[in-house]
Coordinates of C-alpha atoms in Angstrom, one line a residue:
M1 CA 1.9 26.6 -35.7
L2 CA 0.7 23.9 -33.8
T3 CA -1.2 24.0 -31.2
V4 CA -1.8 22.2 -27.5
D5 CA -4.7 23.1 -25.4
F6 CA -4.9 21.7 -21.4
I7 CA -8.9 21.9 -21.4
N8 CA -10.3 23.4 -18.7
V9 CA -12.7 20.6 -18.1
G10 CA -12.2 20.5 -14.2
Y11 CA -10.7 17.7 -12.8
G12 CA -10.4 15.3 -15.7
D13 CA -8.2 15.8 -18.8
A14 CA -9.4 16.5 -22.2
I15 CA -6.3 17.6 -24.4
L16 CA -6.8 18.9 -27.7
I17 CA -3.1 19.1 -30.3
R18 CA -3.1 21.0 -33.8
D19 CA -0.6 21.2 -36.2
K20 CA -3.0 23.6 -38.4
A21 CA -0.7 23.4 -41.2
A22 CA -1.2 19.6 -41.9
P23 CA -4.4 20.4 -41.3
F24 CA -4.6 17.3 -38.8
T25 CA -6.9 17.8 -35.5
M26 CA -6.6 15.0 -32.4
L27 CA -8.1 15.1 -28.8
V28 CA -6.3 12.8 -25.7
D29 CA -9.3 11.9 -23.8
C30 CA -12.0 13.3 -23.2
G31 CA -13.0 14.8 -19.5
D32 CA -16.3 13.5 -17.6
I33 CA -19.7 13.3 -18.0
T34 CA -19.6 16.7 -16.2
V35 CA -17.2 19.3 -15.4
G36 CA -18.9 20.1 -12.0
D37 CA -19.5 22.9 -9.6
G38 CA -16.3 25.6 -10.5
G39 CA -18.4 28.7 -8.5
P40 CA -18.9 31.8 -10.0
G41 CA -17.3 33.2 -12.9
S42 CA -15.7 29.9 -13.4
R43 CA -14.5 29.1 -17.1
R44 CA -15.1 25.0 -17.3
V45 CA -16.0 24.1 -20.2
S46 CA -16.4 20.0 -21.7
A47 CA -14.4 18.6 -24.0
A48 CA -17.7 18.6 -26.6
N49 CA -18.9 22.4 -26.2
F50 CA -14.7 23.5 -26.4
L51 CA -14.5 21.6 -29.9
A52 CA -17.6 23.0 -31.0
E53 CA -16.4 26.8 -29.7
E54 CA -13.3 26.0 -31.8
G55 CA -15.4 25.1 -35.1
I56 CA -13.8 21.8 -35.0
D57 CA -16.3 18.5 -36.1
R58 CA -13.8 16.3 -37.0
L59 CA -10.9 14.1 -35.2
D60 CA -7.9 12.5 -37.3
L61 CA -7.4 11.3 -34.1
L62 CA -8.8 10.2 -30.8
V63 CA -6.7 9.2 -27.9
L64 CA -8.6 7.4 -25.2
T65 CA -5.3 6.9 -22.6
H66 CA -7.1 5.0 -19.6
L67 CA -11.1 4.3 -18.6
H68 CA -10.8 6.4 -15.9
R69 CA -14.7 8.2 -15.8
D70 CA -12.2 11.0 -15.2
H71 CA -10.9 10.8 -18.8
S72 CA -13.9 8.4 -20.2
G73 CA -17.6 9.8 -19.3
G74 CA -16.3 12.6 -21.9
L75 CA -16.3 10.5 -24.5
L76 CA -20.4 9.8 -25.9
Q77 CA -20.5 13.4 -25.9
V78 CA -17.6 13.6 -28.0
L79 CA -19.0 11.7 -30.8
E80 CA -22.5 13.8 -30.7
Q81 CA -19.7 16.5 -31.3
V82 CA -17.5 15.6 -34.1
S83 CA -16.6 12.6 -36.3
V84 CA -13.4 10.5 -35.8
R85 CA -11.2 8.6 -38.2
T86 CA -8.7 7.2 -36.0
F87 CA -9.4 5.9 -32.6
W88 CA -6.3 4.6 -30.2
T89 CA -7.1 3.1 -26.9
G90 CA -5.4 0.2 -24.2
Y91 CA -8.1 -2.1 -24.1
L92 CA -10.8 -3.6 -26.5
P93 CA -13.4 -6.0 -25.3
P94 CA -14.7 -8.7 -27.9
E95 CA -16.6 -6.7 -31.0
E96 CA -19.5 -9.1 -29.9
V97 CA -21.0 -6.8 -26.2
W98 CA -19.5 -3.5 -28.4
G99 CA -23.0 -1.8 -28.0
G100 CA -24.6 -3.3 -25.2
R101 CA -25.0 -2.3 -22.0
V102 CA -23.4 -2.3 -17.6
E103 CA -25.3 -3.4 -15.3
V104 CA -23.7 -0.9 -11.8
P105 CA -25.5 -1.9 -9.0
A106 CA -25.7 0.3 -5.9
H107 CA -24.0 -1.3 -3.3
F108 CA -20.6 -1.9 -5.0
S109 CA -18.2 1.6 -4.0
A110 CA -18.1 4.3 -5.7
G111 CA -15.2 3.4 -7.5
A112 CA -15.7 0.8 -8.4
R113 CA -19.8 2.2 -9.3
C114 CA -17.4 4.8 -11.7
L115 CA -16.1 2.6 -13.8
L116 CA -18.7 0.1 -14.4
E117 CA -20.6 4.0 -16.0
S118 CA -17.0 4.7 -17.6
M119 CA -17.5 1.2 -19.0
D120 CA -20.5 1.4 -20.4
I121 CA -20.3 4.3 -22.1
Y122 CA -17.7 3.0 -23.2
L123 CA -19.2 0.3 -25.4
Q124 CA -22.1 2.3 -26.6
A125 CA -19.1 4.5 -27.8
L126 CA -17.1 1.6 -29.3
E127 CA -20.8 0.6 -31.3
L128 CA -20.8 4.2 -32.8
L129 CA -17.3 4.2 -34.2
R130 CA -18.2 0.8 -35.7
E131 CA -21.4 2.6 -37.3
R132 CA -19.4 5.3 -39.1
G133 CA -16.6 2.6 -39.7
T134 CA -13.5 4.6 -37.7
A135 CA -10.2 2.9 -37.4
I136 CA -10.5 1.2 -33.9
R137 CA -6.5 0.1 -33.0
P138 CA -5.4 -1.0 -30.1
M139 CA -1.9 0.3 -28.4
R140 CA -0.3 -3.0 -27.3
D141 CA 3.5 -2.5 -28.5
S142 CA 5.2 0.6 -26.1
G143 CA 7.7 1.9 -27.9
E144 CA 5.4 2.7 -31.3
S145 CA 6.6 5.6 -32.8
F146 CA 4.3 7.3 -35.3
Q147 CA 4.6 10.3 -38.0
L148 CA 1.7 11.9 -37.6
T149 CA 2.3 14.5 -39.9
P150 CA 5.6 16.3 -41.2
R151 CA 5.8 18.2 -37.4
L152 CA 4.1 15.9 -35.2
R153 CA 5.0 12.6 -33.8
A154 CA 3.6 10.2 -30.9
E155 CA 6.0 7.5 -29.6
V156 CA 3.2 5.4 -27.8
Y157 CA 4.4 3.9 -24.4
L158 CA 2.9 1.4 -22.2
E159 CA 3.9 0.1 -18.8
A160 CA 2.9 -2.8 -16.2
E161 CA 2.2 -5.5 -19.0
S162 CA 0.5 -8.4 -15.9
L163 CA -1.4 -4.7 -14.5
H164 CA -3.4 -4.6 -18.6
R165 CA -3.6 -8.4 -18.0
R166 CA -5.1 -8.5 -14.9
Q167 CA -7.1 -5.5 -16.4
A168 CA -8.7 -7.8 -18.9
E169 CA -9.3 -10.4 -16.2
I170 CA -11.6 -8.4 -14.6
W171 CA -13.6 -5.9 -17.4
R172 CA -14.4 -9.5 -18.9
D173 CA -16.1 -10.9 -16.1
V174 CA -17.5 -7.6 -16.2
L175 CA -18.4 -8.4 -20.1
E176 CA -19.6 -12.0 -19.2
G177 CA -23.0 -10.8 -16.5
C178 CA -21.2 -11.9 -13.3
P179 CA -18.7 -8.2 -11.6
D180 CA -16.7 -9.1 -8.8
G181 CA -17.2 -5.6 -6.9
A182 CA -13.8 -6.1 -5.0
A183 CA -11.6 -7.5 -8.2
L184 CA -13.4 -4.0 -9.8
D185 CA -11.7 -2.1 -6.0
E186 CA -8.3 -3.3 -7.4
L187 CA -8.3 -2.5 -10.9
D188 CA -9.7 1.2 -9.4
R189 CA -6.6 0.9 -7.6
F190 CA -4.8 0.4 -10.2
I191 CA -5.8 1.1 -14.1
N192 CA -4.3 4.5 -13.3
N193 CA -0.8 3.3 -14.5
T194 CA -2.1 1.1 -17.6
S195 CA -2.8 4.3 -19.1
I196 CA -1.4 5.3 -23.0
R197 CA 1.8 7.3 -22.3
L198 CA 2.4 9.9 -24.7
R199 CA 5.2 11.4 -25.4
L200 CA 4.8 14.3 -28.4
D201 CA 7.4 16.2 -30.8
C202 CA 6.0 18.9 -31.5
G203 CA 8.1 20.7 -34.5
G204 CA 11.2 20.0 -32.1
K205 CA 9.5 20.4 -28.8
T206 CA 8.8 18.2 -26.9
V207 CA 5.7 17.5 -24.8
E208 CA 4.9 14.4 -22.0
L209 CA 0.9 13.6 -22.0
P210 CA 1.4 9.9 -19.6
G211 CA -2.6 10.2 -18.6
D212 CA -2.1 9.1 -15.0
V213 CA 0.4 7.2 -14.4
Y214 CA 2.2 7.2 -11.4
A215 CA 5.9 8.6 -11.2
A216 CA 6.8 6.0 -9.6
C217 CA 6.2 3.7 -12.3
W218 CA 7.2 5.5 -15.7
E219 CA 10.5 6.9 -13.1
R220 CA 12.0 3.3 -13.6
H221 CA 12.7 4.1 -17.8
R222 CA 16.1 6.3 -18.6
L223 CA 14.2 9.4 -19.9
S224 CA 15.2 12.5 -21.8
P225 CA 14.4 15.8 -21.2
C226 CA 10.7 17.8 -22.0
D227 CA 9.3 21.0 -22.8
I228 CA 6.6 20.8 -22.0
V229 CA 4.8 18.1 -19.5
K230 CA 1.2 16.9 -18.4
L231 CA 1.9 16.0 -14.2
P232 CA 0.2 12.9 -14.4
H233 CA -3.1 12.2 -12.1
H234 CA -3.8 16.4 -11.8
G235 CA -1.3 17.1 -9.7
H236 CA -1.8 14.3 -6.7
R237 CA 1.4 13.2 -4.4
D238 CA 1.9 10.2 -6.8
S239 CA 2.1 13.0 -9.8
M240 CA 5.7 13.8 -9.7
T241 CA 9.0 12.7 -7.5
P242 CA 12.3 14.3 -7.6
R243 CA 14.1 11.6 -9.3
L244 CA 11.1 12.0 -12.8
L245 CA 11.1 15.7 -12.2
E246 CA 15.5 15.9 -12.7
M247 CA 15.4 13.2 -15.2
L248 CA 12.4 16.0 -17.4
K249 CA 14.0 19.1 -17.2
P250 CA 10.5 20.6 -18.3
R251 CA 10.1 23.7 -19.7
Y252 CA 7.3 23.8 -18.3
A253 CA 4.6 22.3 -16.2
V254 CA 0.4 21.7 -16.3
I255 CA -1.7 20.2 -14.1
S256 CA -5.3 19.3 -14.7
V257 CA -7.1 19.6 -12.1
S258 CA -9.9 21.7 -10.2
N259 CA -10.9 24.5 -8.3
S260 CA -12.8 23.1 -5.5
R261 CA -10.9 19.7 -5.0
T262 CA -10.3 19.7 -1.0
D263 CA -8.1 17.4 -0.9
D264 CA -4.4 18.4 -1.0
C265 CA -4.5 18.5 -4.8
P266 CA -2.7 19.5 -6.2
S267 CA -0.8 18.5 -3.8
K268 CA 1.8 20.9 -1.6
T269 CA 4.7 19.0 -2.2
V270 CA 4.2 18.7 -5.9
L271 CA 3.7 22.1 -5.8
E272 CA 6.9 22.7 -4.0
L273 CA 8.8 20.4 -6.5
L274 CA 8.4 22.1 -9.2
R275 CA 9.1 25.5 -7.6
R276 CA 12.4 24.4 -6.4
Q277 CA 12.7 23.3 -10.3
G278 CA 12.0 26.6 -11.3
C279 CA 9.1 25.8 -13.7
P280 CA 6.7 27.6 -14.5
L281 CA 3.1 26.4 -13.6
F282 CA -0.1 26.7 -15.3
I283 CA -3.6 24.9 -13.8
T284 CA -7.1 24.3 -16.3
D285 CA -9.3 25.5 -13.3
A286 CA -9.1 28.9 -11.4
A287 CA -7.0 26.8 -8.6
C288 CA -5.8 29.2 -5.5
R289 CA -3.0 28.2 -4.8
P290 CA 0.7 30.0 -3.5
G291 CA 2.2 31.3 -6.6
L292 CA -0.9 30.8 -8.8
A293 CA -2.9 33.5 -10.4
E294 CA -6.1 32.8 -10.1
Q295 CA -7.4 33.5 -13.4
A296 CA -10.6 32.1 -14.9
H297 CA -10.0 30.5 -17.8
R298 CA -11.3 28.0 -20.8
A299 CA -7.7 26.5 -21.4
V300 CA -4.6 26.7 -20.7
R301 CA -2.7 26.8 -24.6
F302 CA 0.8 26.7 -26.0
S303 CA 1.9 26.9 -29.4
V304 CA 4.9 26.1 -31.6
D305 CA 5.9 28.6 -34.8
G306 CA 7.6 27.6 -37.7
E307 CA 11.3 28.9 -35.9
G308 CA 10.3 26.2 -33.0
R309 CA 9.2 28.8 -30.1
I310 CA 7.0 28.1 -27.7
K311 CA 4.1 30.6 -26.6
Q312 CA 2.2 30.2 -23.8
E313 CA -1.8 32.0 -23.1
Y314 CA -5.1 31.2 -22.0
V315 CA -7.9 30.7 -23.5
H316 CA -11.2 32.8 -22.2

């Protein structure tokens, strides 16, 4: 039995994948520092607490798609709960700065400060992973395939090499003690497209986990259909286009987003695209949107049995 849990961490991503026969457990992203206030009856839960509630104290693989705080902010909390055998990342700073701290100037923009806070958490986490003997592997080659278990394979894709180079330049200045607010604002605008995009083969069923890569970035490729797609960037308008949806033809779609957004997130345009495609949509939080059941749950779970059948349920 293979299971994929899209954890209700509020506005953020944390996805738990388990091959119980192997056994093998991996986590993709860790949510933010806090899950925020979901209101009365909320079932939001931090990634660390969800792992504890599921009895997990060891991860075979932890993947950090990119350094936005809603994906990386909960990293240290997760490491307090579990040991990690292997860690994948799209950006790895020099080892001599691991364990260091990053100053967060108060006059910088909110986006720049969040990036610096994320880096501060990341540096502490890297030192902890090193001390524990975790294999730390930066992902550099797009299209690599990894057979994780007999029934679980991961393909890794990276977009826009030029953005990865620019990200490294901006972080270099930060780590040398010369943070540039304007450059960090620039990074905040494009860092989503530095996400690791994972395509998982789970017992013959395909799951797309694109981090926050904007649709316009990966729709340029020739993509084969999938069974489950987690929409990137929490269902914002840039998360899906008709062209991308036509290529993927997902049987199910998931949006990881909080129920307390006051902007157009998830986007009405995106919701309409999915409706016209006839694709069932599941949202991690109890979001009140037309056509969606407003119910509180800790996670949206998909299971793939030995015959390749998919079952969807909520974890309450």
